């Protein structure tokens, strides 16, 4: 079960909405990538950034629906609010 997406708004590896439509990087290092977009120049650039920074990831080719469900599930679980902040962090401050 994915509990945090690093590529979500406000995440450590935040990406554009375009990239959020085709990929998601989970906190456990799983990079979910649309199989039909694995040669996208923006995806390749993101993967290059991960490699250059020594971020260890495991590629998981999947479909677009699965990626959309990941972002939706994390948002619905309240782990990421509309500003991309972790809800638990916001609650700790209150």
PDB file of N, CA and C in Angstrom:
ATOM      1  N   UNK A   1       0.837  -1.189   0.000  1.00  0.00           N
ATOM      2  CA  UNK A   1       0.000   0.000   0.000  1.00  0.00           C
ATOM      3  C   UNK A   1       0.882   1.253   0.000  1.00  0.00           C
ATOM      4  N   UNK A   2       0.629   2.147  -0.912  1.00  0.00           N
ATOM      5  CA  UNK A   2       1.382   3.393  -1.012  1.00  0.00           C
ATOM      6  C   UNK A   2       0.840   4.379   0.017  1.00  0.00           C
ATOM      7  N   UNK A   3       1.729   4.924   0.838  1.00  0.00           N
ATOM      8  CA  UNK A   3       1.294   5.870   1.864  1.00  0.00           C
ATOM      9  C   UNK A   3       1.722   7.295   1.564  1.00  0.00           C
ATOM     10  N   UNK A   4       2.721   7.449   0.701  1.00  0.00           N
ATOM     11  CA  UNK A   4       3.185   8.793   0.363  1.00  0.00           C
ATOM     12  C   UNK A   4       3.768   8.774  -1.044  1.00  0.00           C
ATOM     13  N   UNK A   5       3.448   9.815  -1.819  1.00  0.00           N
ATOM     14  CA  UNK A   5       4.016   9.978  -3.149  1.00  0.00           C
ATOM     15  C   UNK A   5       4.965  11.168  -3.125  1.00  0.00           C
ATOM     16  N   UNK A   6       6.214  10.909  -3.401  1.00  0.00           N
ATOM     17  CA  UNK A   6       7.223  11.961  -3.386  1.00  0.00           C
ATOM     18  C   UNK A   6       7.058  12.926  -4.547  1.00  0.00           C
ATOM     19  N   UNK A   7       6.334  12.506  -5.591  1.00  0.00           N
ATOM     20  CA  UNK A   7       6.121  13.347  -6.764  1.00  0.00           C
ATOM     21  C   UNK A   7       4.840  14.170  -6.683  1.00  0.00           C
ATOM     22  N   UNK A   8       4.110  14.044  -5.587  1.00  0.00           N
ATOM     23  CA  UNK A   8       2.885  14.834  -5.406  1.00  0.00           C
ATOM     24  C   UNK A   8       3.243  16.297  -5.152  1.00  0.00           C
ATOM     25  N   UNK A   9       2.271  17.168  -5.279  1.00  0.00           N
ATOM     26  CA  UNK A   9       2.477  18.590  -4.998  1.00  0.00           C
ATOM     27  C   UNK A   9       3.050  18.750  -3.598  1.00  0.00           C
ATOM     28  N   UNK A  10       4.152  19.464  -3.494  1.00  0.00           N
ATOM     29  CA  UNK A  10       4.797  19.682  -2.205  1.00  0.00           C
ATOM     30  C   UNK A  10       5.715  18.560  -1.770  1.00  0.00           C
ATOM     31  N   UNK A  11       5.788  17.498  -2.557  1.00  0.00           N
ATOM     32  CA  UNK A  11       6.639  16.360  -2.213  1.00  0.00           C
ATOM     33  C   UNK A  11       8.109  16.646  -2.464  1.00  0.00           C
ATOM     34  N   UNK A  12       8.939  15.792  -1.923  1.00  0.00           N
ATOM     35  CA  UNK A  12      10.393  15.938  -2.060  1.00  0.00           C
ATOM     36  C   UNK A  12      10.838  15.952  -3.522  1.00  0.00           C
ATOM     37  N   UNK A  13      10.156  15.195  -4.364  1.00  0.00           N
ATOM     38  CA  UNK A  13      10.475  15.111  -5.790  1.00  0.00           C
ATOM     39  C   UNK A  13       9.289  15.614  -6.625  1.00  0.00           C
ATOM     40  N   UNK A  14       8.655  16.678  -6.190  1.00  0.00           N
ATOM     41  CA  UNK A  14       7.471  17.228  -6.866  1.00  0.00           C
ATOM     42  C   UNK A  14       7.717  17.383  -8.362  1.00  0.00           C
ATOM     43  N   UNK A  15       6.725  16.982  -9.143  1.00  0.00           N
ATOM     44  CA  UNK A  15       6.801  17.110 -10.598  1.00  0.00           C
ATOM     45  C   UNK A  15       5.572  17.853 -11.108  1.00  0.00           C
ATOM     46  N   UNK A  16       5.625  18.223 -12.371  1.00  0.00           N
ATOM     47  CA  UNK A  16       4.519  18.945 -13.002  1.00  0.00           C
ATOM     48  C   UNK A  16       3.270  18.064 -13.078  1.00  0.00           C
ATOM     49  N   UNK A  17       2.144  18.700 -13.299  1.00  0.00           N
ATOM     50  CA  UNK A  17       0.881  17.966 -13.454  1.00  0.00           C
ATOM     51  C   UNK A  17       0.984  16.974 -14.613  1.00  0.00           C
ATOM     52  N   UNK A  18       1.659  17.388 -15.685  1.00  0.00           N
ATOM     53  CA  UNK A  18       1.844  16.488 -16.835  1.00  0.00           C
ATOM     54  C   UNK A  18       2.524  15.194 -16.397  1.00  0.00           C
ATOM     55  N   UNK A  19       3.601  15.312 -15.635  1.00  0.00           N
ATOM     56  CA  UNK A  19       4.303  14.108 -15.186  1.00  0.00           C
ATOM     57  C   UNK A  19       3.493  13.329 -14.160  1.00  0.00           C
ATOM     58  N   UNK A  20       2.714  14.015 -13.344  1.00  0.00           N
ATOM     59  CA  UNK A  20       1.865  13.310 -12.383  1.00  0.00           C
ATOM     60  C   UNK A  20       0.818  12.456 -13.089  1.00  0.00           C
ATOM     61  N   UNK A  21       0.482  12.816 -14.314  1.00  0.00           N
ATOM     62  CA  UNK A  21      -0.483  12.027 -15.085  1.00  0.00           C
ATOM     63  C   UNK A  21       0.111  10.702 -15.553  1.00  0.00           C
ATOM     64  N   UNK A  22       1.447  10.626 -15.665  1.00  0.00           N
ATOM     65  CA  UNK A  22       2.065   9.445 -16.274  1.00  0.00           C
ATOM     66  C   UNK A  22       3.046   8.709 -15.370  1.00  0.00           C
ATOM     67  N   UNK A  23       3.347   9.257 -14.186  1.00  0.00           N
ATOM     68  CA  UNK A  23       4.283   8.590 -13.285  1.00  0.00           C
ATOM     69  C   UNK A  23       4.046   9.007 -11.845  1.00  0.00           C
ATOM     70  N   UNK A  24       4.518   8.174 -10.928  1.00  0.00           N
ATOM     71  CA  UNK A  24       4.426   8.472  -9.496  1.00  0.00           C
ATOM     72  C   UNK A  24       5.586   7.780  -8.788  1.00  0.00           C
ATOM     73  N   UNK A  25       6.272   8.526  -7.936  1.00  0.00           N
ATOM     74  CA  UNK A  25       7.367   7.962  -7.148  1.00  0.00           C
ATOM     75  C   UNK A  25       6.893   7.816  -5.709  1.00  0.00           C
ATOM     76  N   UNK A  26       6.826   6.580  -5.243  1.00  0.00           N
ATOM     77  CA  UNK A  26       6.382   6.302  -3.876  1.00  0.00           C
ATOM     78  C   UNK A  26       7.553   6.424  -2.910  1.00  0.00           C
ATOM     79  N   UNK A  27       7.236   6.650  -1.649  1.00  0.00           N
ATOM     80  CA  UNK A  27       8.258   6.812  -0.612  1.00  0.00           C
ATOM     81  C   UNK A  27       9.116   5.563  -0.450  1.00  0.00           C
ATOM     82  N   UNK A  28       8.589   4.402  -0.821  1.00  0.00           N
ATOM     83  CA  UNK A  28       9.365   3.166  -0.710  1.00  0.00           C
ATOM     84  C   UNK A  28      10.339   2.976  -1.870  1.00  0.00           C
ATOM     85  N   UNK A  29      10.380   3.956  -2.792  1.00  0.00           N
ATOM     86  CA  UNK A  29      11.305   3.902  -3.912  1.00  0.00           C
ATOM     87  C   UNK A  29      10.734   3.295  -5.179  1.00  0.00           C
ATOM     88  N   UNK A  30       9.478   2.915  -5.162  1.00  0.00           N
ATOM     89  CA  UNK A  30       8.859   2.370  -6.367  1.00  0.00           C
ATOM     90  C   UNK A  30       8.483   3.516  -7.299  1.00  0.00           C
ATOM     91  N   UNK A  31       8.970   3.448  -8.525  1.00  0.00           N
ATOM     92  CA  UNK A  31       8.633   4.435  -9.547  1.00  0.00           C
ATOM     93  C   UNK A  31       7.597   3.807 -10.469  1.00  0.00           C
ATOM     94  N   UNK A  32       6.353   4.221 -10.298  1.00  0.00           N
ATOM     95  CA  UNK A  32       5.264   3.747 -11.140  1.00  0.00           C
ATOM     96  C   UNK A  32       5.264   4.595 -12.400  1.00  0.00           C
ATOM     97  N   UNK A  33       5.360   3.932 -13.542  1.00  0.00           N
ATOM     98  CA  UNK A  33       5.479   4.644 -14.810  1.00  0.00           C
ATOM     99  C   UNK A  33       4.557   4.022 -15.844  1.00  0.00           C
ATOM    100  N   UNK A  34       3.835   4.874 -16.533  1.00  0.00           N
ATOM    101  CA  UNK A  34       2.981   4.407 -17.617  1.00  0.00           C
ATOM    102  C   UNK A  34       3.846   3.724 -18.669  1.00  0.00           C
ATOM    103  N   UNK A  35       3.492   2.490 -18.972  1.00  0.00           N
ATOM    104  CA  UNK A  35       4.273   1.708 -19.931  1.00  0.00           C
ATOM    105  C   UNK A  35       4.395   2.424 -21.272  1.00  0.00           C
ATOM    106  N   UNK A  36       3.356   3.127 -21.673  1.00  0.00           N
ATOM    107  CA  UNK A  36       3.374   3.801 -22.970  1.00  0.00           C
ATOM    108  C   UNK A  36       4.155   5.116 -22.952  1.00  0.00           C
ATOM    109  N   UNK A  37       4.656   5.529 -21.785  1.00  0.00           N
ATOM    110  CA  UNK A  37       5.394   6.790 -21.686  1.00  0.00           C
ATOM    111  C   UNK A  37       6.839   6.605 -21.229  1.00  0.00           C
ATOM    112  N   UNK A  38       7.346   5.390 -21.262  1.00  0.00           N
ATOM    113  CA  UNK A  38       8.682   5.146 -20.730  1.00  0.00           C
ATOM    114  C   UNK A  38       9.791   5.824 -21.524  1.00  0.00           C
ATOM    115  N   UNK A  39       9.509   6.262 -22.744  1.00  0.00           N
ATOM    116  CA  UNK A  39      10.516   6.969 -23.538  1.00  0.00           C
ATOM    117  C   UNK A  39      10.241   8.464 -23.645  1.00  0.00           C
ATOM    118  N   UNK A  40       9.286   8.962 -22.861  1.00  0.00           N
ATOM    119  CA  UNK A  40       8.970  10.389 -22.823  1.00  0.00           C
ATOM    120  C   UNK A  40      10.200  11.161 -22.344  1.00  0.00           C
ATOM    121  N   UNK A  41      10.542  12.240 -23.016  1.00  0.00           N
ATOM    122  CA  UNK A  41      11.748  13.009 -22.695  1.00  0.00           C
ATOM    123  C   UNK A  41      11.719  13.552 -21.270  1.00  0.00           C
ATOM    124  N   UNK A  42      10.551  13.942 -20.788  1.00  0.00           N
ATOM    125  CA  UNK A  42      10.437  14.472 -19.427  1.00  0.00           C
ATOM    126  C   UNK A  42      10.612  13.366 -18.386  1.00  0.00           C
ATOM    127  N   UNK A  43      10.114  12.188 -18.699  1.00  0.00           N
ATOM    128  CA  UNK A  43      10.299  11.033 -17.815  1.00  0.00           C
ATOM    129  C   UNK A  43      11.777  10.669 -17.757  1.00  0.00           C
ATOM    130  N   UNK A  44      12.416  10.608 -18.919  1.00  0.00           N
ATOM    131  CA  UNK A  44      13.843  10.271 -18.965  1.00  0.00           C
ATOM    132  C   UNK A  44      14.674  11.295 -18.205  1.00  0.00           C
ATOM    133  N   UNK A  45      14.295  12.556 -18.292  1.00  0.00           N
ATOM    134  CA  UNK A  45      14.992  13.612 -17.555  1.00  0.00           C
ATOM    135  C   UNK A  45      14.819  13.421 -16.050  1.00  0.00           C
ATOM    136  N   UNK A  46      13.613  13.070 -15.613  1.00  0.00           N
ATOM    137  CA  UNK A  46      13.360  12.835 -14.191  1.00  0.00           C
ATOM    138  C   UNK A  46      14.180  11.645 -13.696  1.00  0.00           C
ATOM    139  N   UNK A  47      14.189  10.573 -14.457  1.00  0.00           N
ATOM    140  CA  UNK A  47      14.966   9.387 -14.078  1.00  0.00           C
ATOM    141  C   UNK A  47      16.446   9.727 -14.004  1.00  0.00           C
ATOM    142  N   UNK A  48      16.919  10.561 -14.922  1.00  0.00           N
ATOM    143  CA  UNK A  48      18.319  10.996 -14.891  1.00  0.00           C
ATOM    144  C   UNK A  48      18.614  11.761 -13.600  1.00  0.00           C
ATOM    145  N   UNK A  49      17.684  12.622 -13.172  1.00  0.00           N
ATOM    146  CA  UNK A  49      17.858  13.350 -11.897  1.00  0.00           C
ATOM    147  C   UNK A  49      17.960  12.387 -10.726  1.00  0.00           C
ATOM    148  N   UNK A  50      17.091  11.377 -10.712  1.00  0.00           N
ATOM    149  CA  UNK A  50      17.151  10.368  -9.647  1.00  0.00           C
ATOM    150  C   UNK A  50      18.511   9.676  -9.638  1.00  0.00           C
ATOM    151  N   UNK A  51      18.957   9.282 -10.822  1.00  0.00           N
ATOM    152  CA  UNK A  51      20.246   8.589 -10.942  1.00  0.00           C
ATOM    153  C   UNK A  51      21.403   9.466 -10.481  1.00  0.00           C
ATOM    154  N   UNK A  52      21.411  10.726 -10.922  1.00  0.00           N
ATOM    155  CA  UNK A  52      22.510  11.629 -10.555  1.00  0.00           C
ATOM    156  C   UNK A  52      22.566  11.894  -9.058  1.00  0.00           C
ATOM    157  N   UNK A  53      21.427  11.878  -8.398  1.00  0.00           N
ATOM    158  CA  UNK A  53      21.398  12.119  -6.945  1.00  0.00           C
ATOM    159  C   UNK A  53      21.515  10.834  -6.133  1.00  0.00           C
ATOM    160  N   UNK A  54      21.688   9.722  -6.832  1.00  0.00           N
ATOM    161  CA  UNK A  54      21.872   8.448  -6.151  1.00  0.00           C
ATOM    162  C   UNK A  54      20.626   7.901  -5.477  1.00  0.00           C
ATOM    163  N   UNK A  55      19.457   8.334  -5.946  1.00  0.00           N
ATOM    164  CA  UNK A  55      18.200   7.849  -5.369  1.00  0.00           C
ATOM    165  C   UNK A  55      17.926   6.450  -5.905  1.00  0.00           C
ATOM    166  N   UNK A  56      17.773   5.497  -5.013  1.00  0.00           N
ATOM    167  CA  UNK A  56      17.516   4.114  -5.414  1.00  0.00           C
ATOM    168  C   UNK A  56      16.018   3.928  -5.621  1.00  0.00           C
ATOM    169  N   UNK A  57      15.659   3.429  -6.778  1.00  0.00           N
ATOM    170  CA  UNK A  57      14.254   3.225  -7.112  1.00  0.00           C
ATOM    171  C   UNK A  57      14.092   1.909  -7.856  1.00  0.00           C
ATOM    172  N   UNK A  58      12.881   1.425  -7.859  1.00  0.00           N
ATOM    173  CA  UNK A  58      12.545   0.225  -8.606  1.00  0.00           C
ATOM    174  C   UNK A  58      11.446   0.596  -9.589  1.00  0.00           C
ATOM    175  N   UNK A  59      11.688   0.381 -10.857  1.00  0.00           N
ATOM    176  CA  UNK A  59      10.733   0.733 -11.901  1.00  0.00           C
ATOM    177  C   UNK A  59       9.602  -0.288 -11.955  1.00  0.00           C
ATOM    178  N   UNK A  60       8.385   0.210 -11.982  1.00  0.00           N
ATOM    179  CA  UNK A  60       7.197  -0.623 -12.085  1.00  0.00           C
ATOM    180  C   UNK A  60       6.352  -0.059 -13.221  1.00  0.00           C
ATOM    181  N   UNK A  61       6.415  -0.706 -14.389  1.00  0.00           N
ATOM    182  CA  UNK A  61       5.627  -0.257 -15.535  1.00  0.00           C
ATOM    183  C   UNK A  61       4.174  -0.659 -15.323  1.00  0.00           C
ATOM    184  N   UNK A  62       3.284   0.281 -15.545  1.00  0.00           N
ATOM    185  CA  UNK A  62       1.869   0.055 -15.273  1.00  0.00           C
ATOM    186  C   UNK A  62       1.027   0.860 -16.256  1.00  0.00           C
ATOM    187  N   UNK A  63      -0.258   0.942 -16.006  1.00  0.00           N
ATOM    188  CA  UNK A  63      -1.137   1.722 -16.886  1.00  0.00           C
ATOM    189  C   UNK A  63      -1.492   3.060 -16.230  1.00  0.00           C
ATOM    190  N   UNK A  64      -2.042   3.958 -17.024  1.00  0.00           N
ATOM    191  CA  UNK A  64      -2.390   5.291 -16.532  1.00  0.00           C
ATOM    192  C   UNK A  64      -3.426   5.249 -15.413  1.00  0.00           C
ATOM    193  N   UNK A  65      -4.359   4.348 -15.506  1.00  0.00           N
ATOM    194  CA  UNK A  65      -5.408   4.258 -14.488  1.00  0.00           C
ATOM    195  C   UNK A  65      -4.809   3.963 -13.111  1.00  0.00           C
ATOM    196  N   UNK A  66      -3.836   3.086 -13.056  1.00  0.00           N
ATOM    197  CA  UNK A  66      -3.192   2.754 -11.779  1.00  0.00           C
ATOM    198  C   UNK A  66      -2.505   3.973 -11.186  1.00  0.00           C
ATOM    199  N   UNK A  67      -1.836   4.746 -12.022  1.00  0.00           N
ATOM    200  CA  UNK A  67      -1.141   5.951 -11.548  1.00  0.00           C
ATOM    201  C   UNK A  67      -2.151   6.960 -11.011  1.00  0.00           C
ATOM    202  N   UNK A  68      -3.234   7.166 -11.735  1.00  0.00           N
ATOM    203  CA  UNK A  68      -4.283   8.086 -11.271  1.00  0.00           C
ATOM    204  C   UNK A  68      -4.851   7.617  -9.940  1.00  0.00           C
ATOM    205  N   UNK A  69      -5.039   6.313  -9.799  1.00  0.00           N
ATOM    206  CA  UNK A  69      -5.578   5.761  -8.550  1.00  0.00           C
ATOM    207  C   UNK A  69      -4.619   5.976  -7.384  1.00  0.00           C
ATOM    208  N   UNK A  70      -3.316   5.904  -7.643  1.00  0.00           N
ATOM    209  CA  UNK A  70      -2.330   6.133  -6.581  1.00  0.00           C
ATOM    210  C   UNK A  70      -2.455   7.543  -6.017  1.00  0.00           C
ATOM    211  N   UNK A  71      -2.473   8.532  -6.903  1.00  0.00           N
ATOM    212  CA  UNK A  71      -2.588   9.923  -6.444  1.00  0.00           C
ATOM    213  C   UNK A  71      -3.916  10.149  -5.723  1.00  0.00           C
ATOM    214  N   UNK A  72      -4.968   9.588  -6.270  1.00  0.00           N
ATOM    215  CA  UNK A  72      -6.295   9.751  -5.672  1.00  0.00           C
ATOM    216  C   UNK A  72      -6.355   9.099  -4.288  1.00  0.00           C
ATOM    217  N   UNK A  73      -5.806   7.890  -4.169  1.00  0.00           N
ATOM    218  CA  UNK A  73      -5.846   7.164  -2.896  1.00  0.00           C
ATOM    219  C   UNK A  73      -5.054   7.892  -1.815  1.00  0.00           C
ATOM    220  N   UNK A  74      -3.891   8.391  -2.160  1.00  0.00           N
ATOM    221  CA  UNK A  74      -3.077   9.111  -1.180  1.00  0.00           C
ATOM    222  C   UNK A  74      -3.791  10.383  -0.741  1.00  0.00           C
ATOM    223  N   UNK A  75      -4.376  11.100  -1.688  1.00  0.00           N
ATOM    224  CA  UNK A  75      -5.108  12.326  -1.350  1.00  0.00           C
ATOM    225  C   UNK A  75      -6.333  12.010  -0.489  1.00  0.00           C
ATOM    226  N   UNK A  76      -7.037  10.956  -0.822  1.00  0.00           N
ATOM    227  CA  UNK A  76      -8.243  10.601  -0.077  1.00  0.00           C
ATOM    228  C   UNK A  76      -7.922  10.108   1.329  1.00  0.00           C
ATOM    229  N   UNK A  77      -6.760   9.522   1.505  1.00  0.00           N
ATOM    230  CA  UNK A  77      -6.356   9.063   2.838  1.00  0.00           C
ATOM    231  C   UNK A  77      -5.948  10.223   3.726  1.00  0.00           C
ATOM    232  N   UNK A  78      -5.931  11.416   3.160  1.00  0.00           N
ATOM    233  CA  UNK A  78      -5.592  12.590   3.950  1.00  0.00           C
ATOM    234  C   UNK A  78      -4.109  12.773   4.171  1.00  0.00           C
ATOM    235  N   UNK A  79      -3.304  12.014   3.452  1.00  0.00           N
ATOM    236  CA  UNK A  79      -1.865  12.142   3.628  1.00  0.00           C
ATOM    237  C   UNK A  79      -1.318  13.337   2.876  1.00  0.00           C
ATOM    238  N   UNK A  80      -2.050  13.794   1.874  1.00  0.00           N
ATOM    239  CA  UNK A  80      -1.653  14.991   1.144  1.00  0.00           C
ATOM    240  C   UNK A  80      -2.889  15.849   0.998  1.00  0.00           C
ATOM    241  N   UNK A  81      -2.819  17.095   1.494  1.00  0.00           N
ATOM    242  CA  UNK A  81      -3.972  17.975   1.359  1.00  0.00           C
ATOM    243  C   UNK A  81      -3.873  18.739   0.049  1.00  0.00           C
ATOM    244  N   UNK A  82      -4.759  19.678  -0.175  1.00  0.00           N
ATOM    245  CA  UNK A  82      -4.801  20.399  -1.443  1.00  0.00           C
ATOM    246  C   UNK A  82      -3.548  21.217  -1.701  1.00  0.00           C
ATOM    247  N   UNK A  83      -2.787  21.542  -0.648  1.00  0.00           N
ATOM    248  CA  UNK A  83      -1.539  22.278  -0.825  1.00  0.00           C
ATOM    249  C   UNK A  83      -0.352  21.343  -0.946  1.00  0.00           C
ATOM    250  N   UNK A  84      -0.575  20.039  -0.933  1.00  0.00           N
ATOM    251  CA  UNK A  84       0.501  19.083  -1.069  1.00  0.00           C
ATOM    252  C   UNK A  84       1.250  18.805   0.222  1.00  0.00           C
ATOM    253  N   UNK A  85       0.777  19.338   1.342  1.00  0.00           N
ATOM    254  CA  UNK A  85       1.442  19.111   2.628  1.00  0.00           C
ATOM    255  C   UNK A  85       0.885  17.853   3.273  1.00  0.00           C
ATOM    256  N   UNK A  86       1.727  17.181   4.031  1.00  0.00           N
ATOM    257  CA  UNK A  86       1.259  16.013   4.769  1.00  0.00           C
ATOM    258  C   UNK A  86       0.319  16.478   5.871  1.00  0.00           C
ATOM    259  N   UNK A  87      -0.855  15.929   5.901  1.00  0.00           N
ATOM    260  CA  UNK A  87      -1.861  16.331   6.881  1.00  0.00           C
ATOM    261  C   UNK A  87      -1.367  16.094   8.301  1.00  0.00           C
ATOM    262  N   UNK A  88      -0.626  15.034   8.523  1.00  0.00           N
ATOM    263  CA  UNK A  88      -0.156  14.747   9.874  1.00  0.00           C
ATOM    264  C   UNK A  88       0.794  15.827  10.363  1.00  0.00           C
ATOM    265  N   UNK A  89       1.594  16.389   9.487  1.00  0.00           N
ATOM    266  CA  UNK A  89       2.492  17.475   9.871  1.00  0.00           C
ATOM    267  C   UNK A  89       1.692  18.703  10.265  1.00  0.00           C
ATOM    268  N   UNK A  90       0.646  18.988   9.525  1.00  0.00           N
ATOM    269  CA  UNK A  90      -0.182  20.143   9.819  1.00  0.00           C
ATOM    270  C   UNK A  90      -0.895  19.943  11.157  1.00  0.00           C
ATOM    271  N   UNK A  91      -1.343  18.738  11.427  1.00  0.00           N
ATOM    272  CA  UNK A  91      -2.043  18.460  12.675  1.00  0.00           C
ATOM    273  C   UNK A  91      -1.108  18.605  13.867  1.00  0.00           C
ATOM    274  N   UNK A  92       0.160  18.231  13.703  1.00  0.00           N
ATOM    275  CA  UNK A  92       1.122  18.346  14.791  1.00  0.00           C
ATOM    276  C   UNK A  92       1.337  19.795  15.188  1.00  0.00           C
ATOM    277  N   UNK A  93       1.245  20.695  14.245  1.00  0.00           N
ATOM    278  CA  UNK A  93       1.481  22.115  14.508  1.00  0.00           C
ATOM    279  C   UNK A  93       0.335  22.752  15.276  1.00  0.00           C
ATOM    280  N   UNK A  94      -0.857  22.175  15.152  1.00  0.00           N
ATOM    281  CA  UNK A  94      -2.050  22.764  15.770  1.00  0.00           C
ATOM    282  C   UNK A  94      -2.113  22.481  17.247  1.00  0.00           C
TER     283      UNK A  94
END
